[in-house]
Short mmCIF file of C-alpha atoms in Angstrom, two decimals:
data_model
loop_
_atom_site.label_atom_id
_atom_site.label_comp_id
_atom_site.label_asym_id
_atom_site.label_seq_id
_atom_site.Cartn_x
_atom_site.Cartn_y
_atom_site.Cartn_z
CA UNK A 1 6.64 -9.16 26.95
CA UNK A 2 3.00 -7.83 27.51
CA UNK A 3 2.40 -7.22 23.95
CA UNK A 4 1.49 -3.55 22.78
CA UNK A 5 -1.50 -1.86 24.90
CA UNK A 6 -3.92 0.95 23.71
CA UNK A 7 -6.09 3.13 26.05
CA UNK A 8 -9.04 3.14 25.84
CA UNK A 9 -10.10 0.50 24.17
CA UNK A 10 -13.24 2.06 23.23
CA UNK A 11 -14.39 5.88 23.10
CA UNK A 12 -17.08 7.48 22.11
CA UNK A 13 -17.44 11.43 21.88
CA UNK A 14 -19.68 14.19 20.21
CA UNK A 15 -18.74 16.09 16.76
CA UNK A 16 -16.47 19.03 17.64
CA UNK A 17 -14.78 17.23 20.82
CA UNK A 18 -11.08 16.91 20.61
CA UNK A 19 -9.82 12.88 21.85
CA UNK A 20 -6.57 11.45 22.76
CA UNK A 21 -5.51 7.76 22.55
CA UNK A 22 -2.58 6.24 24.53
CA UNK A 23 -0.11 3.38 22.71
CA UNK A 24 2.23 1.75 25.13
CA UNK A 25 5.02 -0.56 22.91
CA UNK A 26 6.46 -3.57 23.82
CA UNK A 27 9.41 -1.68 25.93
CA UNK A 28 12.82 -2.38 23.82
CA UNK A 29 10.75 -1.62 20.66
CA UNK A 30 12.08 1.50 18.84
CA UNK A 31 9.38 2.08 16.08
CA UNK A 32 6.23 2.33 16.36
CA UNK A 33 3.38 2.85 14.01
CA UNK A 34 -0.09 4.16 14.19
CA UNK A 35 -3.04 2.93 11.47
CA UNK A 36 -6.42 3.50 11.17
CA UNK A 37 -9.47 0.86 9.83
CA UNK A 38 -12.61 1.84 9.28
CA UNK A 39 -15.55 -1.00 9.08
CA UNK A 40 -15.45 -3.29 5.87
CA UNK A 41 -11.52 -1.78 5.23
CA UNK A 42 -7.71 -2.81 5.90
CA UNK A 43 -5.85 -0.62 8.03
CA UNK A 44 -4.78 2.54 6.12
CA UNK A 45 -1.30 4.00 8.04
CA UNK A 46 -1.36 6.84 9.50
CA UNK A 47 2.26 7.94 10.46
CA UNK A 48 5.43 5.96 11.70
CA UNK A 49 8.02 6.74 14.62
CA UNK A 50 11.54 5.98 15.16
CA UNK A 51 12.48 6.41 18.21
CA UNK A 52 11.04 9.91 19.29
CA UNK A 53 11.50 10.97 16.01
CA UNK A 54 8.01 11.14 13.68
CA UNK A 55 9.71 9.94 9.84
CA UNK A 56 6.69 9.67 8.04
CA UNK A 57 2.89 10.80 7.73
CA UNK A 58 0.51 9.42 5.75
CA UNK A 59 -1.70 12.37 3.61
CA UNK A 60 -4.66 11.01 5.31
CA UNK A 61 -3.50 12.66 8.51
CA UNK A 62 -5.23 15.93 8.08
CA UNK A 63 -4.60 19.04 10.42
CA UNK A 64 -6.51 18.00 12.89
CA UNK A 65 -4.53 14.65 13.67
CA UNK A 66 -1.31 15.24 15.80
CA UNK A 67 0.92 12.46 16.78
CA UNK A 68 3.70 12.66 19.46
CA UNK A 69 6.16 10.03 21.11
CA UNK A 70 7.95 12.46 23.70
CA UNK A 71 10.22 9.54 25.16
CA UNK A 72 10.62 7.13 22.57
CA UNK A 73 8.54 5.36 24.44
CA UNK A 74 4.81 5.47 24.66
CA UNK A 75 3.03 7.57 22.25
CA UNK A 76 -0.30 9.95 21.35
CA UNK A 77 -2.71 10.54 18.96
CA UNK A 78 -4.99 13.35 19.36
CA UNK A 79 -7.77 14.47 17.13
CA UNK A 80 -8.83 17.80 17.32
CA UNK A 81 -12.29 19.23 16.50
CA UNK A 82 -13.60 15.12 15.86
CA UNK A 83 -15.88 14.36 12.80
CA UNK A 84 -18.18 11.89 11.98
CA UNK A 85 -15.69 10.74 9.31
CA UNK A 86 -13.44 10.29 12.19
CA UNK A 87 -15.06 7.12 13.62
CA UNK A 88 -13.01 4.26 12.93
CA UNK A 89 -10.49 1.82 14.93
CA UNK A 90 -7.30 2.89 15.89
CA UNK A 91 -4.62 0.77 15.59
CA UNK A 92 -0.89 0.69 16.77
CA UNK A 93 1.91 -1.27 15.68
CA UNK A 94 5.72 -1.24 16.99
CA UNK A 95 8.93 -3.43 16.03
CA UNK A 96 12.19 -3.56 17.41
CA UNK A 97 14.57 -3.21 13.82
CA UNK A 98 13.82 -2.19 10.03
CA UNK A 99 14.55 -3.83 6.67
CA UNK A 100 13.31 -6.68 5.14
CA UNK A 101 12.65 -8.76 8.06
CA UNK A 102 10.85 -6.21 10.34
CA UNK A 103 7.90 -7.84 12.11
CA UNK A 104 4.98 -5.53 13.92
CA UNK A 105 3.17 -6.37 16.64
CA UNK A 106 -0.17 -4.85 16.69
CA UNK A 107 -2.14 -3.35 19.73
CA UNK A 108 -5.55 -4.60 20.08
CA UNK A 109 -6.83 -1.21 19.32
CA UNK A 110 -9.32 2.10 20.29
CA UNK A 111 -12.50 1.95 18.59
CA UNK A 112 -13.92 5.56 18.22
CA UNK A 113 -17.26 6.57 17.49
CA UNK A 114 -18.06 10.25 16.89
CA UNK A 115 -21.99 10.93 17.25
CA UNK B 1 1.03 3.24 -6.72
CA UNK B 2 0.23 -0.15 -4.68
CA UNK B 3 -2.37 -1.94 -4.19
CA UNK B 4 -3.89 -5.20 -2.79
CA UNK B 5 -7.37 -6.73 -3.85
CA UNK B 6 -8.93 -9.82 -1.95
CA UNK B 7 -11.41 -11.30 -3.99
CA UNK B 8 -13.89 -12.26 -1.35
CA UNK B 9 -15.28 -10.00 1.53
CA UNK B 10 -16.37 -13.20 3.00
CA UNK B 11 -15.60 -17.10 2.69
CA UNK B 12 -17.54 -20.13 4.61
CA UNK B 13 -16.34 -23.34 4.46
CA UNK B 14 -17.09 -26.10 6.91
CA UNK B 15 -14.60 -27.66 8.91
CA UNK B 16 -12.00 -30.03 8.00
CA UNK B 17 -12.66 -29.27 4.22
CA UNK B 18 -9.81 -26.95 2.92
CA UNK B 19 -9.95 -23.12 2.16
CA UNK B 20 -8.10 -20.99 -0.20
CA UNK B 21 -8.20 -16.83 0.47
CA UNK B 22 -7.61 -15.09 -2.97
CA UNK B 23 -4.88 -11.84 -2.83
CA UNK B 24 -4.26 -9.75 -5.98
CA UNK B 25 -1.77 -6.99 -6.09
CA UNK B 26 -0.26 -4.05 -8.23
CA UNK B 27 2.81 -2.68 -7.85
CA UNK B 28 5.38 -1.33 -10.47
CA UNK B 29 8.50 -1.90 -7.94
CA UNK B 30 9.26 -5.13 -6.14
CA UNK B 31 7.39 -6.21 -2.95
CA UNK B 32 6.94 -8.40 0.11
CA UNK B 33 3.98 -9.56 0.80
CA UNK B 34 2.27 -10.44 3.99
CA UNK B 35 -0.99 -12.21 5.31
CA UNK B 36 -2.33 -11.03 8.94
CA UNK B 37 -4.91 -12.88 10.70
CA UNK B 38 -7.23 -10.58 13.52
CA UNK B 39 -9.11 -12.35 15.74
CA UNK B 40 -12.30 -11.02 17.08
CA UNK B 41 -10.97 -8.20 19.83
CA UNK B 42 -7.90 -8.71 19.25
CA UNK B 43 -4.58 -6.92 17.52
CA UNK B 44 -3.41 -8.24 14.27
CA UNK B 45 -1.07 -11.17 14.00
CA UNK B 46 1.21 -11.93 11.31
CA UNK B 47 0.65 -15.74 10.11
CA UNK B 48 3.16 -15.41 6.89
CA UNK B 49 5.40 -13.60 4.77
CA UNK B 50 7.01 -13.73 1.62
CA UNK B 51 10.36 -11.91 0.71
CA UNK B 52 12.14 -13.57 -1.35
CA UNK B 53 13.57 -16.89 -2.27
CA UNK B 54 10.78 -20.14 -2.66
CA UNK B 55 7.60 -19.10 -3.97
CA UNK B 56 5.58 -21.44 -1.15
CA UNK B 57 5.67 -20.11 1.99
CA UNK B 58 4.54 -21.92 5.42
CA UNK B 59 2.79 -20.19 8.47
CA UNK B 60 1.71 -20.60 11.68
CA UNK B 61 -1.50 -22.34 12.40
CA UNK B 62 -0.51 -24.92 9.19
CA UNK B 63 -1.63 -21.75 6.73
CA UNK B 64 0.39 -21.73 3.37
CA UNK B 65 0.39 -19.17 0.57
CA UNK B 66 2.05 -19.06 -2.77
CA UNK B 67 3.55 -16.03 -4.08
CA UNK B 68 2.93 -15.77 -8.28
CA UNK B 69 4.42 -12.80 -9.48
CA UNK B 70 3.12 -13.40 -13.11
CA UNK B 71 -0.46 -14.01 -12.07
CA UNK B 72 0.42 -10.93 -9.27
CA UNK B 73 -1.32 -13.20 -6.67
CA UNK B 74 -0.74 -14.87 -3.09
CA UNK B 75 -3.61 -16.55 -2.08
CA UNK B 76 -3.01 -18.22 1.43
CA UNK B 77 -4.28 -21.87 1.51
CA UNK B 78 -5.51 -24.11 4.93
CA UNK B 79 -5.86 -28.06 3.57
CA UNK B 80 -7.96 -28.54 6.42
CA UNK B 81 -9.62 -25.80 8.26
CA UNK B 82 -10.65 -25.67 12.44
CA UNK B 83 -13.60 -23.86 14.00
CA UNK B 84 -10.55 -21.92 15.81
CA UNK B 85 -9.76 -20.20 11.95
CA UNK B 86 -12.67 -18.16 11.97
CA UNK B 87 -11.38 -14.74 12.01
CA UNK B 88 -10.72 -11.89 9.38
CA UNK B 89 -7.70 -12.39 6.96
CA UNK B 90 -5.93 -9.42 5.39
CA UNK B 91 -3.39 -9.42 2.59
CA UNK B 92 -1.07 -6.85 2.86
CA UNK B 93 2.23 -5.66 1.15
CA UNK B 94 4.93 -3.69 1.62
CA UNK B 95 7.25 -1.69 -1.72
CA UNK B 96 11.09 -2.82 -0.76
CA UNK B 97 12.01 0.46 -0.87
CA UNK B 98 9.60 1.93 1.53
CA UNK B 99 9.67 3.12 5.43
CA UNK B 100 7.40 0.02 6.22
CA UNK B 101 4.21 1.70 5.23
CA UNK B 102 1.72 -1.64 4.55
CA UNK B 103 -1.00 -1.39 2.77
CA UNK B 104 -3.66 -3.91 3.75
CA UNK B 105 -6.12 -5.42 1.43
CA UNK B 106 -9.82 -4.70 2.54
CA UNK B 107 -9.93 -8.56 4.10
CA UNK B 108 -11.70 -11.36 4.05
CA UNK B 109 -13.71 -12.78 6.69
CA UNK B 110 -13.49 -16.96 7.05
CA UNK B 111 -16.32 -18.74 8.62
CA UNK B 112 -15.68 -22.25 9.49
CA UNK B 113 -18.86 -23.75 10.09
CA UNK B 114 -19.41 -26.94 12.19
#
């Protein structure tokens, strides 16, 4: 178990550039879950997978945000077009069964700045 | 709607004294509620939940919060607090009959001071 990894861990681009983050799971972990905090604020979700299979998306993931997990395994999230607004930490989460006693394990995160 | 409010952005205490981290919430369905400790540059780490069943709930690290439904509250409670505690707290909660969509309180970052 080598916990859940995000790539990079840091990124920093200019308004208008589009950005791609990596989440690798722990490996028998079927759902996985991508949130976003921005400085002084909890983590706000984002969207949730099951499997390869995207369930849910949060309203806060405009347009611009697309999310993919092509395997069930690893998964994306790209912004297009990046905004100012879009600077934040990027946080992923994955667990290996639902209900009551689901427990997520979170990445350490990507930290984006958009200048 | 939910929601979770913690009281206090930030809380320093000095070590070995106790420490109590207030958590409010609102929510017109039934919850569980979490707390999540993040140390600096590193993920989130669950240090208790509450689901149902006794109202006191034990942790890791020897962290204990009390779920109150009529005061809406689960503050999480250290009776004596290490240098190794300083990190940021968040109270979170989840409605029982969601997807697993937490929301997280805006946190609260303990200090323990030497």
């Amino acid at each position: 178990d080598t916990g859940v990894s995000q790539d990079p861990r840091h990124k920093i681009t200019k308004r208008g550039q589009n950005v791609t983050f990596r989440c690798d799971p722990i490996s028998e972990h079927n759902r996985l879950y991508w949130y976003r905090q921005t400085l002084g604020q909890g983590p706000e979700f984002l969207t949730y997978f099951q499997n390869e299979a995207q369930l849910e998306k949060s309203r806060l993931l405009s347009d611009r945000f697309s999310a993919e997990r092509p395997k069930g395994s690893f998964s994306t999230l790209e912004i297009q077009r990046t905004e100012q607004g879009d600077s934040a930490m990027y946080l992923c989460a994955s667990s290996s069964q639902g209900g009551a006693r689901e427990k997520l394990f979170f990445g350490s995160g990507t930290q984006l700045s958009v200048l | 709607a939910q929601s979770v409010t913690q009281l206090d952005s930030q809380v320093p205490v000095f070590e070995e004294a106790p420490v109590e981290l207030r958590c409010n919430y609102s929510s017109s369905v039934s919850v569980y509620l979490f707390w999540y400790v993040q140390y600096p540059n590193q993920g989130l780490q669950l240090l208790l939940k509450y689901l149902s069943g006794s109202t006191l709930v034990k942790g890791i690290n020897g962290f204990e919060a009390e779920f109150n439904k009529s005061q809406t509250s689960f503050h999480l409670r250290k009776p004596s607090v290490h240098i190794s505690d300083t990190a940021e707290y968040f109270c979170a909660l989840v409605t029982s009959g969601s997807a697993r969509q937490l929301t997280f309180g805006s946190g609260t970052q303990l200090t323990v001071l030497p």
